[in-house]
Tab-separated table of C-alpha atoms (C1' of nucleotides) in Angstrom:
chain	number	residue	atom	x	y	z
A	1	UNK	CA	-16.332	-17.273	14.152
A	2	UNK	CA	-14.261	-16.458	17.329
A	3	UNK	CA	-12.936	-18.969	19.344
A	4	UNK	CA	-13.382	-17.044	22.680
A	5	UNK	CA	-12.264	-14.433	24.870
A	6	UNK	CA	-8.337	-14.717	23.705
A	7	UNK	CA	-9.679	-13.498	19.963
A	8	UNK	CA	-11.564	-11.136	21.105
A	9	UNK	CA	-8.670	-9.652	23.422
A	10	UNK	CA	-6.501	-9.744	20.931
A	11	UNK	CA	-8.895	-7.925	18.252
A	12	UNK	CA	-9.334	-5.592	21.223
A	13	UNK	CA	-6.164	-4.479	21.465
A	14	UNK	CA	-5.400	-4.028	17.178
A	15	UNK	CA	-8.277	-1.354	17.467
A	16	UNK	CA	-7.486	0.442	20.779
A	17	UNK	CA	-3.709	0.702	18.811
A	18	UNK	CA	-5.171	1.559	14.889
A	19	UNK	CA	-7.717	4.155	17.163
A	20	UNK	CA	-5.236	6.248	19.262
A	21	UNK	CA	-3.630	6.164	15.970
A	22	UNK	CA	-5.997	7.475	13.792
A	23	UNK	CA	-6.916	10.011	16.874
A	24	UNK	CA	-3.599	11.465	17.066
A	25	UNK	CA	-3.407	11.701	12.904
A	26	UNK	CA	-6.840	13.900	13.034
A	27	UNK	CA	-5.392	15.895	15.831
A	28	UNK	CA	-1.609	16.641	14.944
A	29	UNK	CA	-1.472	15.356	11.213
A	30	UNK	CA	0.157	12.254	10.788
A	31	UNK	CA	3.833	13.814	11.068
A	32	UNK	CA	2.819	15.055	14.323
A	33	UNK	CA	3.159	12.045	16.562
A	34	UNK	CA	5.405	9.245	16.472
A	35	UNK	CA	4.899	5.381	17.443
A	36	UNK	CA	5.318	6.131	21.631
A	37	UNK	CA	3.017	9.089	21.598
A	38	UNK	CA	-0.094	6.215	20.557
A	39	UNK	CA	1.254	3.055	22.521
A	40	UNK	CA	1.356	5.696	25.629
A	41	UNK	CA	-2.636	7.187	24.846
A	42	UNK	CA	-3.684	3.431	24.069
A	43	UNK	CA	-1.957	2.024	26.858
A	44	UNK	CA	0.341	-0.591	25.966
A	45	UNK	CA	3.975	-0.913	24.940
A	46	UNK	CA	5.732	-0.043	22.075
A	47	UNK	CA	6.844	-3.602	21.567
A	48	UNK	CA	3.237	-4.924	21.203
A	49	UNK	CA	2.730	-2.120	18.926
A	50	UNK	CA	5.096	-3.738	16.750
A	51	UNK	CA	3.471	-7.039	17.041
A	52	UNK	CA	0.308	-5.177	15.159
A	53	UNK	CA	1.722	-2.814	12.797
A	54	UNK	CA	4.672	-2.254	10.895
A	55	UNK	CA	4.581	1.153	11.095
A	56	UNK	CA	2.378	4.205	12.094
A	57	UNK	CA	0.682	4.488	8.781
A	58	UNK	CA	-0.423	0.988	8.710
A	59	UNK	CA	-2.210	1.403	11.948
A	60	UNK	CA	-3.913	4.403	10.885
A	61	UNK	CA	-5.299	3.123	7.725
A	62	UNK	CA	-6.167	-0.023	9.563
A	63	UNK	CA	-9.411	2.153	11.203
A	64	UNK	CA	-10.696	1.798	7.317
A	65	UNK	CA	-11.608	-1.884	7.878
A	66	UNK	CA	-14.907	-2.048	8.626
A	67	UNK	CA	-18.012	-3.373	7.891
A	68	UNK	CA	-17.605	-6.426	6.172
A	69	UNK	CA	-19.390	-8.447	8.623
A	70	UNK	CA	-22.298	-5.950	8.656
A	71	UNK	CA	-22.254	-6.257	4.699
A	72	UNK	CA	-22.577	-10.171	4.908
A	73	UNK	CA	-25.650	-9.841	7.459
A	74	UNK	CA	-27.334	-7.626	5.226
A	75	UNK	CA	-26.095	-9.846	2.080
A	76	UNK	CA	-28.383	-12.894	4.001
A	77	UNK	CA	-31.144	-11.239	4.214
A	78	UNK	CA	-31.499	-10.901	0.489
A	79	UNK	CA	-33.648	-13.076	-1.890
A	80	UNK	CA	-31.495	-15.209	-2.895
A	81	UNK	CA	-32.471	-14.708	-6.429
A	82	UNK	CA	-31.967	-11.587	-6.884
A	83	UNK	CA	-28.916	-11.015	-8.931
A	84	UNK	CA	-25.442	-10.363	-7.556
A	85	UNK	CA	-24.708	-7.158	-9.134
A	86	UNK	CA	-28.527	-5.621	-7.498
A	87	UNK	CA	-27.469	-7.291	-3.827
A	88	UNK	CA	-24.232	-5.901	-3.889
A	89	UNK	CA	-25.622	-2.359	-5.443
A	90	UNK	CA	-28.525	-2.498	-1.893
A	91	UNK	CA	-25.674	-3.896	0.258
A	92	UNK	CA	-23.264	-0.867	-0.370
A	93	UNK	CA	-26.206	1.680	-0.730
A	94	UNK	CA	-27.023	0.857	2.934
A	95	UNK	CA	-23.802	0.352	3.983
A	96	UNK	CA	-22.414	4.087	2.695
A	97	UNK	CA	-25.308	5.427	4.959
A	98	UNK	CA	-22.890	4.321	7.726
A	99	UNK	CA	-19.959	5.912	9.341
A	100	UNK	CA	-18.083	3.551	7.993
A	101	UNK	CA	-18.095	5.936	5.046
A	102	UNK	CA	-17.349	9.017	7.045
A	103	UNK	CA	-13.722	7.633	8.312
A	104	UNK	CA	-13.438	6.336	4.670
A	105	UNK	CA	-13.861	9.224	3.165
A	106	UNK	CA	-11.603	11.320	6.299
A	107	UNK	CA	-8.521	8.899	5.519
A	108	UNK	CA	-8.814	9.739	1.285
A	109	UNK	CA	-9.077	13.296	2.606
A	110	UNK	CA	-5.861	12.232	4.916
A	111	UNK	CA	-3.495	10.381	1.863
A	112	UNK	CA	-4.055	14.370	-0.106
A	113	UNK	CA	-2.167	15.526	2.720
A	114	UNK	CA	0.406	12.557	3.335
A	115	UNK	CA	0.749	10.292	0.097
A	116	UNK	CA	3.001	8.253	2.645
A	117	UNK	CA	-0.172	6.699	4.027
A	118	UNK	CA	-1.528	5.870	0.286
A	119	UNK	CA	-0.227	2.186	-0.253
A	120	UNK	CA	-1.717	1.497	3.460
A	121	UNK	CA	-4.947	2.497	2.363
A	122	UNK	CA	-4.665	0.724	-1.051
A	123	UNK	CA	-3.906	-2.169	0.701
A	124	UNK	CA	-6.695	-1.979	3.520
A	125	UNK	CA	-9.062	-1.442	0.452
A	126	UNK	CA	-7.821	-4.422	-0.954
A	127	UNK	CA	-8.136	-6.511	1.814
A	128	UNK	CA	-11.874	-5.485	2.416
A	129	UNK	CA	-12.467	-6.237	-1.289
A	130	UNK	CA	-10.995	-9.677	-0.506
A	131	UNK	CA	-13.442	-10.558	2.311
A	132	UNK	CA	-16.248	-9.581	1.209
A	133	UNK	CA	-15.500	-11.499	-2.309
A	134	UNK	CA	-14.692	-15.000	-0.069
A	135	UNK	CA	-17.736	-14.099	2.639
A	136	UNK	CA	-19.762	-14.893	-1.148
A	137	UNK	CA	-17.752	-17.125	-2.730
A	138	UNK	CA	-18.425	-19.143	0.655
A	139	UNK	CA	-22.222	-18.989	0.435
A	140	UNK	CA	-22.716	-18.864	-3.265
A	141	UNK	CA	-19.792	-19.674	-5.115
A	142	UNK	CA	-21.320	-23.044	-6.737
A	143	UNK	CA	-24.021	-20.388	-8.324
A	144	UNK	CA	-21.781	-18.807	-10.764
A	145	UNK	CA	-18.856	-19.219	-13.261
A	146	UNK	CA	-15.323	-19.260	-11.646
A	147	UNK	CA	-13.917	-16.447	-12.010
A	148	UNK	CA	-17.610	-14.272	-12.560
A	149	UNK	CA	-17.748	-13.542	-8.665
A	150	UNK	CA	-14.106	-12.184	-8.691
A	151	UNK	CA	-14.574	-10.442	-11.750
A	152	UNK	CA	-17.556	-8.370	-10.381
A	153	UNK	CA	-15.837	-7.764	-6.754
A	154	UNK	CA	-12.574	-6.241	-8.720
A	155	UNK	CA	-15.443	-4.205	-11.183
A	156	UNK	CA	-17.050	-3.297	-8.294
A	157	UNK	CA	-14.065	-2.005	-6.152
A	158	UNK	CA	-12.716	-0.094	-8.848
A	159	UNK	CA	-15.506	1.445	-10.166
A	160	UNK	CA	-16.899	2.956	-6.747
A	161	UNK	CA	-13.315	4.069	-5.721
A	162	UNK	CA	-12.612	5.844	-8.845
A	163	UNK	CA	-16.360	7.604	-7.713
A	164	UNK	CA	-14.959	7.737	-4.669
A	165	UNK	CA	-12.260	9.751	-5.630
A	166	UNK	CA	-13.627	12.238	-7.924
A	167	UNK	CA	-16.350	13.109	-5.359
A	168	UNK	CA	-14.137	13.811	-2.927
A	169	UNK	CA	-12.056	15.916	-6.117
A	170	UNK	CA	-14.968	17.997	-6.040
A	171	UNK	CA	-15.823	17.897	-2.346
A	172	UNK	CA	-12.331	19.422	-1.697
A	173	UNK	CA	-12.519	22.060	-4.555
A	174	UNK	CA	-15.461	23.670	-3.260
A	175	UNK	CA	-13.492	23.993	0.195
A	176	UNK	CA	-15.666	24.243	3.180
A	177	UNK	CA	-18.813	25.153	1.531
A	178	UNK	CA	-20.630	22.586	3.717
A	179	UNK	CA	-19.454	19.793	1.802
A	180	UNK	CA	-20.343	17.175	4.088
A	181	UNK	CA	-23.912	17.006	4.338
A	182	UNK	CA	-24.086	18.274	0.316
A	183	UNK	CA	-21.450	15.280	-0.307
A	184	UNK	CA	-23.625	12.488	1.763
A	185	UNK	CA	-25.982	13.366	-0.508
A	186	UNK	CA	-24.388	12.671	-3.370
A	187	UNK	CA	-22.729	9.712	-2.652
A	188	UNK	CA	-26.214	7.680	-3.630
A	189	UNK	CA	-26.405	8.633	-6.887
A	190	UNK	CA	-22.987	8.419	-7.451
A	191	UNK	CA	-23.149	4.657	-6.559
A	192	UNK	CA	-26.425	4.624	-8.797
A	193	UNK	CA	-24.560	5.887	-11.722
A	194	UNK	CA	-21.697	3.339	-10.840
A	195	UNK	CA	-23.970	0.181	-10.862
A	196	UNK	CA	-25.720	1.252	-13.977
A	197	UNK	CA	-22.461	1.378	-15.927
A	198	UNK	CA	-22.046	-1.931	-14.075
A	199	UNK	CA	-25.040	-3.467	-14.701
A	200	UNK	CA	-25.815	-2.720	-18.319
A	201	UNK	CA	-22.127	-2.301	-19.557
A	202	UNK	CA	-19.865	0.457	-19.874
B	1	UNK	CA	7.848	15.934	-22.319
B	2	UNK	CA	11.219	15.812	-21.577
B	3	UNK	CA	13.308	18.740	-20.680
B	4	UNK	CA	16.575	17.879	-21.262
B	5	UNK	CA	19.328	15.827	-20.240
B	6	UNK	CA	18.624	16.750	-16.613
B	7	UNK	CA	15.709	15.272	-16.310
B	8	UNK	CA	16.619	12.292	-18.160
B	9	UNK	CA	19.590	11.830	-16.013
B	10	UNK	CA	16.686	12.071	-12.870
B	11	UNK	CA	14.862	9.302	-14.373
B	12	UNK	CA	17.774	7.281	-15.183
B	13	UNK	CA	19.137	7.476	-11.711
B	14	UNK	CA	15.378	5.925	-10.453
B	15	UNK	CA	15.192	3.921	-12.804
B	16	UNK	CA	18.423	2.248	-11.796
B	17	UNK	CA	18.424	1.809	-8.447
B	18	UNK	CA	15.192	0.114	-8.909
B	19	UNK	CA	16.452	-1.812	-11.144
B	20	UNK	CA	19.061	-2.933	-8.586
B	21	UNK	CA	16.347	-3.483	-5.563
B	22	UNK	CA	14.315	-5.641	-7.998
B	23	UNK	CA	17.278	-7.707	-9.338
B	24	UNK	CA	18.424	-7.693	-5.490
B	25	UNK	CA	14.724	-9.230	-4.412
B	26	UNK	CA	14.793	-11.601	-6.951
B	27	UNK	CA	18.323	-13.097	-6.255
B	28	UNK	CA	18.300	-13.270	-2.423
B	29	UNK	CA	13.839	-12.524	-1.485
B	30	UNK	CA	13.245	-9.379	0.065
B	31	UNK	CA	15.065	-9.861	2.761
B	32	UNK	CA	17.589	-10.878	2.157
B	33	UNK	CA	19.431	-7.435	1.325
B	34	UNK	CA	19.539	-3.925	2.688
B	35	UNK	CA	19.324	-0.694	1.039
B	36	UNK	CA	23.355	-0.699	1.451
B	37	UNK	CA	23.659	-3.782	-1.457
B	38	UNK	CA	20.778	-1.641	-3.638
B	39	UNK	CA	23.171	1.404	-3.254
B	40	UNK	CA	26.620	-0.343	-4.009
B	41	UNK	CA	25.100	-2.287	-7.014
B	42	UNK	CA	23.712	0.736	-8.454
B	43	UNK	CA	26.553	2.942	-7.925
B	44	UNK	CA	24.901	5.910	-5.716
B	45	UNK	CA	24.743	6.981	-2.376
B	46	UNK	CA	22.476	5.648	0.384
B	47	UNK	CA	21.239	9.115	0.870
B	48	UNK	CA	20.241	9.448	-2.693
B	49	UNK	CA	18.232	6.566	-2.422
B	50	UNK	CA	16.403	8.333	0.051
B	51	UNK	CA	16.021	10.609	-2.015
B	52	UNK	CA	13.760	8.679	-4.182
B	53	UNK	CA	12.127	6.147	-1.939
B	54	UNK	CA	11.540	5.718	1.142
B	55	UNK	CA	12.182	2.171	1.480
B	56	UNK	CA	13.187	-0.924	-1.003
B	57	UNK	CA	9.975	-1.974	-1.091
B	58	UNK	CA	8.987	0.935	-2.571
B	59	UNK	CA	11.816	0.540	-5.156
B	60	UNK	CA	11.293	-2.748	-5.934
B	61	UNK	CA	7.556	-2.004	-6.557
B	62	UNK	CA	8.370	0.549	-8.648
B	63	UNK	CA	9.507	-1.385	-11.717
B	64	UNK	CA	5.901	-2.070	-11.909
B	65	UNK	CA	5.356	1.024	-13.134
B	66	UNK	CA	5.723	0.617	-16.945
B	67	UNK	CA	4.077	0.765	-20.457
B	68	UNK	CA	1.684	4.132	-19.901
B	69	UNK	CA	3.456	5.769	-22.980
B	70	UNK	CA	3.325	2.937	-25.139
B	71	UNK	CA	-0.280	2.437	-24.418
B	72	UNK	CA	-0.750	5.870	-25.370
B	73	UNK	CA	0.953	5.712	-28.756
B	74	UNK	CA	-1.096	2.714	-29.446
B	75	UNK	CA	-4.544	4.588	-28.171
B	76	UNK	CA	-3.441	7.208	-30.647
B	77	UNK	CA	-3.601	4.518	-33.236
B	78	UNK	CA	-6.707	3.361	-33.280
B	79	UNK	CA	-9.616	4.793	-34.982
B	80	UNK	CA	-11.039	8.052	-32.454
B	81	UNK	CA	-14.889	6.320	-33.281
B	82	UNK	CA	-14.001	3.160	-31.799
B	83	UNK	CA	-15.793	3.071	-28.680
B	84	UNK	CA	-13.596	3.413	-25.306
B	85	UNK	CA	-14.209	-0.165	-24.216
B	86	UNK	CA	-13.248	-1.712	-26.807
B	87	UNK	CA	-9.897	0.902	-27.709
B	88	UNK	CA	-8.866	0.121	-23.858
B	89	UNK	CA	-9.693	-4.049	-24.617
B	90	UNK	CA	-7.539	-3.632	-28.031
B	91	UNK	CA	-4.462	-1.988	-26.070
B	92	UNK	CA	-4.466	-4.213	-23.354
B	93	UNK	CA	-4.262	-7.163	-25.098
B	94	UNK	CA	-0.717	-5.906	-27.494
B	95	UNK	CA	0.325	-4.755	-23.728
B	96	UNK	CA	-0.503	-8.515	-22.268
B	97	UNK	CA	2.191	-9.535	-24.983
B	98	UNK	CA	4.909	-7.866	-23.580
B	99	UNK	CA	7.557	-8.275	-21.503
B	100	UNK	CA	5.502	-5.515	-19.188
B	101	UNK	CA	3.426	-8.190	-18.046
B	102	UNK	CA	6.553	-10.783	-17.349
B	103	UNK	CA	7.262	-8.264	-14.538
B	104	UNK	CA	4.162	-7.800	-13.067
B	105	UNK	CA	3.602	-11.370	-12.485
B	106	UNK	CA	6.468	-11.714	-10.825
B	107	UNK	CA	5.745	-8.566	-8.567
B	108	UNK	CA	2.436	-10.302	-7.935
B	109	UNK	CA	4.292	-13.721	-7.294
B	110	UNK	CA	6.547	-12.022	-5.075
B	111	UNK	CA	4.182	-10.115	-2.983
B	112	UNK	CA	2.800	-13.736	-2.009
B	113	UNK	CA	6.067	-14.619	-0.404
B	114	UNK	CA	6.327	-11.175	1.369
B	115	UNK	CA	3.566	-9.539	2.103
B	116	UNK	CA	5.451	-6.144	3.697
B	117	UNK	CA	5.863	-5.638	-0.344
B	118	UNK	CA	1.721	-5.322	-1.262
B	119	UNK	CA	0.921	-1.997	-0.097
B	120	UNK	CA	3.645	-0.525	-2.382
B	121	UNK	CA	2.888	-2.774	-5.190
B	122	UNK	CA	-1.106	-1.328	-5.082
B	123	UNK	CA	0.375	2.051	-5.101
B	124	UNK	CA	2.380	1.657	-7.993
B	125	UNK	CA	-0.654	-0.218	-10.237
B	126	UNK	CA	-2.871	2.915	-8.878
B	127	UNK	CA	-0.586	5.215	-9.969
B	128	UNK	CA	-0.541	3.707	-13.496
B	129	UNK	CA	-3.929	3.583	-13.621
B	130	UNK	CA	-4.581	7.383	-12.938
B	131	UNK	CA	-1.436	7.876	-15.414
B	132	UNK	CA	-3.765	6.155	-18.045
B	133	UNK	CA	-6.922	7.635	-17.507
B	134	UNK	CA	-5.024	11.632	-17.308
B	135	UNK	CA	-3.550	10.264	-20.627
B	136	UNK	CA	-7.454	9.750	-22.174
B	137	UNK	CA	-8.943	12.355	-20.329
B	138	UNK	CA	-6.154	15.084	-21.535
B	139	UNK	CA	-6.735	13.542	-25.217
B	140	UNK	CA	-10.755	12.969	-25.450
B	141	UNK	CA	-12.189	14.178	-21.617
B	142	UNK	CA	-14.724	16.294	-23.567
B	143	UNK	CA	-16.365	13.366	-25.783
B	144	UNK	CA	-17.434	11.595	-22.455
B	145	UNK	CA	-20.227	12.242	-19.466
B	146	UNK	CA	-18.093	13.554	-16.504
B	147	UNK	CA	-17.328	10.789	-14.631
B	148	UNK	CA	-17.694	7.999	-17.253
B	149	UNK	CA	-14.018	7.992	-17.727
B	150	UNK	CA	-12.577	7.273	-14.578
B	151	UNK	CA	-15.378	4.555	-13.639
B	152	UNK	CA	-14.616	3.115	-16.924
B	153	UNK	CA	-10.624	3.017	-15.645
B	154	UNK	CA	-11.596	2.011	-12.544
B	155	UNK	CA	-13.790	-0.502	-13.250
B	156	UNK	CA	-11.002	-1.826	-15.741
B	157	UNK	CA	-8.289	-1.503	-13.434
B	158	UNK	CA	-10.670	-3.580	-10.906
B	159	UNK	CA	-11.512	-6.154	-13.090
B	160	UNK	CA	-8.083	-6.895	-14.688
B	161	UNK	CA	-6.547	-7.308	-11.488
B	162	UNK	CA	-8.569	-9.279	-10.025
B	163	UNK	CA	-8.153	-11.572	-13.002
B	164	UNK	CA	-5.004	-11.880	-13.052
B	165	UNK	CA	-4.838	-12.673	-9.664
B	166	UNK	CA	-7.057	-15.610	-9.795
B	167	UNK	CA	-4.609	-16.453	-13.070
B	168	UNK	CA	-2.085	-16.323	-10.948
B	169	UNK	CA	-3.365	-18.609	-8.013
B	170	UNK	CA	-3.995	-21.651	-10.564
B	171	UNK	CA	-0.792	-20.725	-12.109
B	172	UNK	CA	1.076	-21.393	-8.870
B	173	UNK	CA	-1.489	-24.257	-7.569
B	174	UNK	CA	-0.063	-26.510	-10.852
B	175	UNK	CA	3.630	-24.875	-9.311
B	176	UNK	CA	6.083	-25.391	-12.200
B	177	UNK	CA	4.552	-27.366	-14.620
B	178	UNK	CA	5.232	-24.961	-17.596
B	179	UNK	CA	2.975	-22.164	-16.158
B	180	UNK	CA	4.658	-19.407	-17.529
B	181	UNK	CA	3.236	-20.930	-21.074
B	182	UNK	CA	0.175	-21.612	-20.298
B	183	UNK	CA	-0.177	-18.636	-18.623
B	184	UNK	CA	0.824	-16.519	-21.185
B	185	UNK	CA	-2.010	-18.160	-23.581
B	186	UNK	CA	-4.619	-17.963	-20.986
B	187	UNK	CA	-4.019	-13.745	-19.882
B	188	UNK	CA	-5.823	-13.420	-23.428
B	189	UNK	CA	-8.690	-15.014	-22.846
B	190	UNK	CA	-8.851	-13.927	-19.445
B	191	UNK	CA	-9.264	-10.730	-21.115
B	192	UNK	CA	-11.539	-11.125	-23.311
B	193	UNK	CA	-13.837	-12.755	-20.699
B	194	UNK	CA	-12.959	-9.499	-18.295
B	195	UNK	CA	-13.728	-7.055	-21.407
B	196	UNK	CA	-17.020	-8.894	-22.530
B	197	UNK	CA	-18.105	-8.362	-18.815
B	198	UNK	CA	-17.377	-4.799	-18.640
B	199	UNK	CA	-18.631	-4.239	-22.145
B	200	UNK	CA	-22.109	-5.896	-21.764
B	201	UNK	CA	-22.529	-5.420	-17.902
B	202	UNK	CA	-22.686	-8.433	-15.144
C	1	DG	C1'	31.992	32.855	-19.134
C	2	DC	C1'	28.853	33.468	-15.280
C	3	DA	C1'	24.997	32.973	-12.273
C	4	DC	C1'	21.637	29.782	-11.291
C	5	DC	C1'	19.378	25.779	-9.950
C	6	DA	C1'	18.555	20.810	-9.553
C	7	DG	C1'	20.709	16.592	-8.282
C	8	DT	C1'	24.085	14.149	-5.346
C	9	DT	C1'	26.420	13.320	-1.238
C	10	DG	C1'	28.148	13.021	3.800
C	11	DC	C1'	26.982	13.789	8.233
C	12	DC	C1'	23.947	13.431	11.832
C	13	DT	C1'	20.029	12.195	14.976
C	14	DA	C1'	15.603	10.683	16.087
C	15	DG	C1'	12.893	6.981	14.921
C	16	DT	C1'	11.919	2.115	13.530
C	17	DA	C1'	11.958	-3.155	12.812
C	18	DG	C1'	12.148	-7.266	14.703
C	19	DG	C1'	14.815	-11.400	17.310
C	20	DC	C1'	14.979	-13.188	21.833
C	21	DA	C1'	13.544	-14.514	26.318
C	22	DA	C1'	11.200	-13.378	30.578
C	23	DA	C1'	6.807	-12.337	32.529
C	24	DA	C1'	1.856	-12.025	32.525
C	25	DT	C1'	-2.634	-13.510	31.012
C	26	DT	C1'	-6.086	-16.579	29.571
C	27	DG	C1'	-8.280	-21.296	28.068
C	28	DC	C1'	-8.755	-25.799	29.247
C	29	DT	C1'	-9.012	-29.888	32.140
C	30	DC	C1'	-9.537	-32.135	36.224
D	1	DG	C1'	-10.670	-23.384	41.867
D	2	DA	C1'	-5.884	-25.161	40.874
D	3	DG	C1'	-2.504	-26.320	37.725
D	4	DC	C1'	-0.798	-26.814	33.015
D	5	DA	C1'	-0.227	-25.269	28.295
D	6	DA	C1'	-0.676	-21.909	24.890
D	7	DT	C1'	-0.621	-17.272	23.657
D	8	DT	C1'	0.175	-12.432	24.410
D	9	DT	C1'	2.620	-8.691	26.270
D	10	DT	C1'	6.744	-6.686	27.423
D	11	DG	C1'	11.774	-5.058	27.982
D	12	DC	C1'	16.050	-5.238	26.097
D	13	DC	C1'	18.916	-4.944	22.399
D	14	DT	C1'	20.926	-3.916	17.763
D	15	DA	C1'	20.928	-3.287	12.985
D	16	DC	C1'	18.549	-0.522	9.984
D	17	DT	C1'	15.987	3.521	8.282
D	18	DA	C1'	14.048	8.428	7.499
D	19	DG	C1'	14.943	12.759	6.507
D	20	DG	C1'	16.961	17.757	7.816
D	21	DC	C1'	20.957	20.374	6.806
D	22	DA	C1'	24.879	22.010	4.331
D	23	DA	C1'	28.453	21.394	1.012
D	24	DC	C1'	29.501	20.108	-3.561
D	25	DT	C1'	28.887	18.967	-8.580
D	26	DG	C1'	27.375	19.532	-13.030
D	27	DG	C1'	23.697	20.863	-16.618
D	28	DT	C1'	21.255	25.188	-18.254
D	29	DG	C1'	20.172	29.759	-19.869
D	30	DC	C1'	21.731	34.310	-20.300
DNA sequence: GCACCAGTTGCCTAGTAGGCAAAATTGCTC
DNA sequence: GAGCAATTTTGCCTACTAGGCAACTGGTGC
């Protein structure tokens, strides 16, 4: 997948950048730093920042990215008959035991606060939805009608951010009762209610 | 709704300059004008602009944003028995008709060619969506499970995109052989193919 | 008519986007 | 490991943008 260390460097330095940036957004709120304030704690220049982002917000919503590789591994090690709709439900139930979830669920949290950031997210969101829909239209596309795998990604990607969403709705209502480990919880069945609608039809 | 001619004169005023970025984006791409040209064509000032949007993508975008109401009036139509599925299935497909969907397609067209305009244009179809499902929710919330309705939206919203994205890439593989004809014929069916999906489950 | 309030505008400044070219870094080949 | 080519990082520069503030304008309700 990479061609060598050049890739890799490169990758490096988008994170180290999207990081600082999401750092300094927890800390100070994203109003409370500007573009030098994460070049200078990531250690590069604000130029190259520029070559990476087109703007603060981007790089911050960037951090959301995740997982997609991790999601194909998992994908492989599925019978391969077992129905798209059930891998995907096993894939994401294992994968929203991650972290990955946690800074998912801190930059919804984050776009309440600054709707500025809300199209970067959408658009992160998007992108993820993209890979993961070519990582299986690139091992089993041939096994289904045309436009079936897209069809189920979009379904899918709606369906469990709309959940998404209203959990964290109710997460943030109850404010600070410990919502975290109460919400964690809850995401599982929420995603088991999702796929049934899924599944068997809305 | 309205309040008077305040608040009409408000909308007008956004509704214009938009108007004027999207015109703008068509004639010369997306960059090939400032906010200055949106400004002059529209007859305000650059600082009420700002007062609006925070940049002419986010303008442009913006004319996305159309058809809620009218999907309402036509939800109010129908008979209140019919199940939600299919009520949603029957509105989309009088909305596909319109001149609604001309624009989208070219917002979706146009976000190909510049991709700095995708983040706003996910905003704006998110913001619709949560437009239609308050709509539903404010009308008939109580005759549904908790948090049928906005999987339901979501899982719509999902879907439909995603379909008319892959539309769109065949659309603009065959470029300009009469697509927009074809097209048009095909966004039904494409439809109905999402909606039997979402009605009988992957 | 009068007081009020939302919308519009100009002014202003810190912040941003992105072209260009020089410098540094790495990958590849011998 | 030494040199060449490709890519990345950077500084410099300039047009452009975001958004606070204060003044002004015009609907709105009494």
């Amino acid at each position: 997948m990479e061609r060598g260390l050049r890739e890799l460097k490169r990758e490096a330095t988008g994170e180290a950048l999207a990081h600082a940036a999401f750092e300094l957004a927890r800390e100070r709120g994203l109003d409370g730093f500007v573009i030098d304030d994460v070049v200078q704690r990531a250690g590069y220049s604000r130029r190259t920042f520029a070559n990476y982002f087109s703007c603060k917000e981007e790089a911050v919503a960037s951090v959301g990215f995740a997982g997609v590789e991790d999601a194909g591994a998992l994908l492989a090690d599925l019978p391969p008959d077992l129905p798209l709709v059930d891998a995907l439900h096993t894939v994401m139930r294992q994968q929203f035991a991650t972290d990955t979830l946690v800074t998912m669920r801190e930059l919804l949290a984050m776009v309440r606060r600054y709707p500025t950031l809300e199209p970067y997210l959408l658009s992160v969101q998007n992108r993820m939805r993209h890979a993961a829909q070519d990582l299986v239209l690139s091992v089993a596309g041939d096994r289904y009608p045309g436009i079936y795998v897209p069809l189920l990604f979009g379904a899918v990607y709606g369906a469990v951010t709309a959940a998404l969403e209203g959990l964290l709705d109710v997460q943030l209502a109850d404010d600070d009762g410990d919502a975290a480990g109460r919400g964690a919880m809850e995401y599982g069945s929420f995603l088991d209610v999702t796929f049934e609608y899924l599944r068997n039809g809305f």
